[in-house]
């Protein structure tokens, strides 16, 4: 007996995306739009934790039926909790790319297996590979 793939409703997607990680910003998600971010590299670990800033990436994922469009950004997660698009040093960029690629591969595989949903990159997405 073959398994029937259920359509990717908002709540099914939220549950699946939550399990993928690294950080689903659930409070900022709405039906058809999902926000993730990843704090990959601490800029200065000598600062107290509440004052630390991080190099990393964030993802705006837009659902369009059985297809999703991924728009990645890179930058600085500042000490007030906002993302600032900016260039990253080569050393930090290597780690940011590594975490993004691992996440993206997991995202693509999971959405394909669970919902037969494909993931494409937005034309303005930061290219990691």
Coordinates of C-alpha atoms in Angstrom, one line a residue:
X1 CA 0.0 0.0 0.0
X2 CA 1.5 3.4 -1.0
X3 CA 1.6 6.2 1.5
X4 CA -0.6 9.2 0.6
X5 CA 1.2 12.5 0.8
X6 CA -0.9 15.1 2.6
X7 CA -0.8 18.7 1.3
X8 CA 1.5 21.1 3.1
X9 CA -1.0 23.1 5.2
X10 CA 0.3 26.0 7.3
X11 CA 0.2 23.9 10.5
X12 CA 1.8 20.8 9.0
X13 CA 4.5 23.0 7.6
X14 CA 5.1 24.7 10.9
X15 CA 5.4 21.4 12.7
X16 CA 7.9 20.0 10.0
X17 CA 9.9 23.2 9.9
X18 CA 10.2 23.4 13.6
X19 CA 11.8 20.0 13.6
X20 CA 14.3 20.9 11.0
X21 CA 15.8 23.9 12.9
X22 CA 18.1 25.7 13.4
X23 CA 15.8 28.5 14.4
X24 CA 12.3 28.9 13.1
X25 CA 11.1 32.3 14.1
X26 CA 7.6 31.1 14.6
X27 CA 6.2 34.3 16.0
X28 CA 7.2 36.0 12.7
X29 CA 5.7 33.3 10.5
X30 CA 2.3 33.5 8.8
X31 CA 0.5 31.3 6.4
X32 CA 2.7 30.9 3.3
X33 CA 5.7 32.7 4.9
X34 CA 8.3 31.3 7.2
X35 CA 11.4 32.9 8.7
X36 CA 14.5 31.2 9.9
X37 CA 17.9 32.4 11.1
X38 CA 21.2 31.0 12.2
X39 CA 23.8 32.7 14.4
X40 CA 26.9 30.9 13.0
X41 CA 29.9 32.8 14.3
X42 CA 30.2 35.0 17.4
X43 CA 31.9 38.3 16.6
X44 CA 33.4 38.8 20.0
X45 CA 33.0 36.1 22.7
X46 CA 34.7 38.3 25.3
X47 CA 31.5 40.4 25.6
X48 CA 28.8 39.4 28.0
X49 CA 26.2 37.1 26.4
X50 CA 23.5 39.8 26.2
X51 CA 25.9 42.1 24.3
X52 CA 27.2 39.6 21.8
X53 CA 26.8 39.9 18.1
X54 CA 26.9 37.2 15.5
X55 CA 27.7 36.6 11.8
X56 CA 25.1 34.4 10.2
X57 CA 22.2 34.1 7.8
X58 CA 18.5 34.3 7.7
X59 CA 15.9 32.8 5.4
X60 CA 12.6 34.0 4.1
X61 CA 10.7 31.0 2.8
X62 CA 7.6 31.6 0.8
X63 CA 5.2 28.7 0.0
X64 CA 3.6 28.7 -3.4
X65 CA 1.4 25.6 -3.6
X66 CA 3.7 22.6 -3.8
X67 CA 6.8 24.8 -4.3
X68 CA 8.7 27.0 -1.9
X69 CA 11.0 30.0 -2.8
X70 CA 14.0 30.4 -0.5
X71 CA 15.6 33.9 -0.1
X72 CA 18.7 33.8 2.0
X73 CA 20.5 36.8 3.4
X74 CA 23.8 37.1 5.3
X75 CA 24.9 39.7 7.8
X76 CA 25.3 40.7 11.4
X77 CA 22.8 39.8 14.2
X78 CA 23.4 42.8 16.4
X79 CA 23.2 43.3 20.1
X80 CA 19.6 44.6 20.0
X81 CA 18.4 41.5 18.1
X82 CA 18.1 42.8 14.6
X83 CA 19.7 41.5 11.4
X84 CA 21.9 43.9 9.4
X85 CA 22.9 42.9 5.9
X86 CA 26.6 43.4 5.4
X87 CA 29.8 41.8 4.1
X88 CA 31.4 39.1 6.3
X89 CA 35.1 38.3 6.8
X90 CA 36.3 35.3 4.7
X91 CA 37.0 33.2 7.8
X92 CA 33.5 33.8 9.2
X93 CA 31.9 33.4 5.8
X94 CA 33.2 29.9 5.5
X95 CA 31.3 28.8 8.6
X96 CA 28.2 30.7 7.7
X97 CA 28.2 29.0 4.3
X98 CA 28.7 25.6 6.0
X99 CA 25.7 26.0 8.3
X100 CA 23.5 27.4 5.6
X101 CA 24.3 24.6 3.1
X102 CA 23.7 21.9 5.8
X103 CA 20.4 23.5 6.7
X104 CA 19.3 24.0 3.0
X105 CA 20.0 20.4 2.1
X106 CA 17.9 19.2 5.1
X107 CA 15.1 21.6 4.2
X108 CA 15.0 20.5 0.6
X109 CA 15.1 16.8 1.5
X110 CA 12.5 17.1 4.3
X111 CA 9.9 19.1 2.2
X112 CA 10.3 16.7 -0.7
X113 CA 9.9 13.6 1.4
X114 CA 7.0 14.8 3.6
X115 CA 5.0 16.9 1.1
X116 CA 6.5 16.3 -2.4
X117 CA 7.3 20.1 -2.2
X118 CA 10.3 21.5 -4.1
X119 CA 12.5 24.4 -3.0
X120 CA 14.0 26.9 -5.4
X121 CA 16.2 29.9 -4.7
X122 CA 14.8 33.4 -5.1
X123 CA 16.6 35.5 -7.8
X124 CA 17.8 37.9 -5.1
X125 CA 18.9 35.2 -2.7
X126 CA 22.5 35.2 -1.4
X127 CA 24.2 32.3 -3.3
X128 CA 26.2 30.0 -1.0
X129 CA 27.3 27.4 -3.4

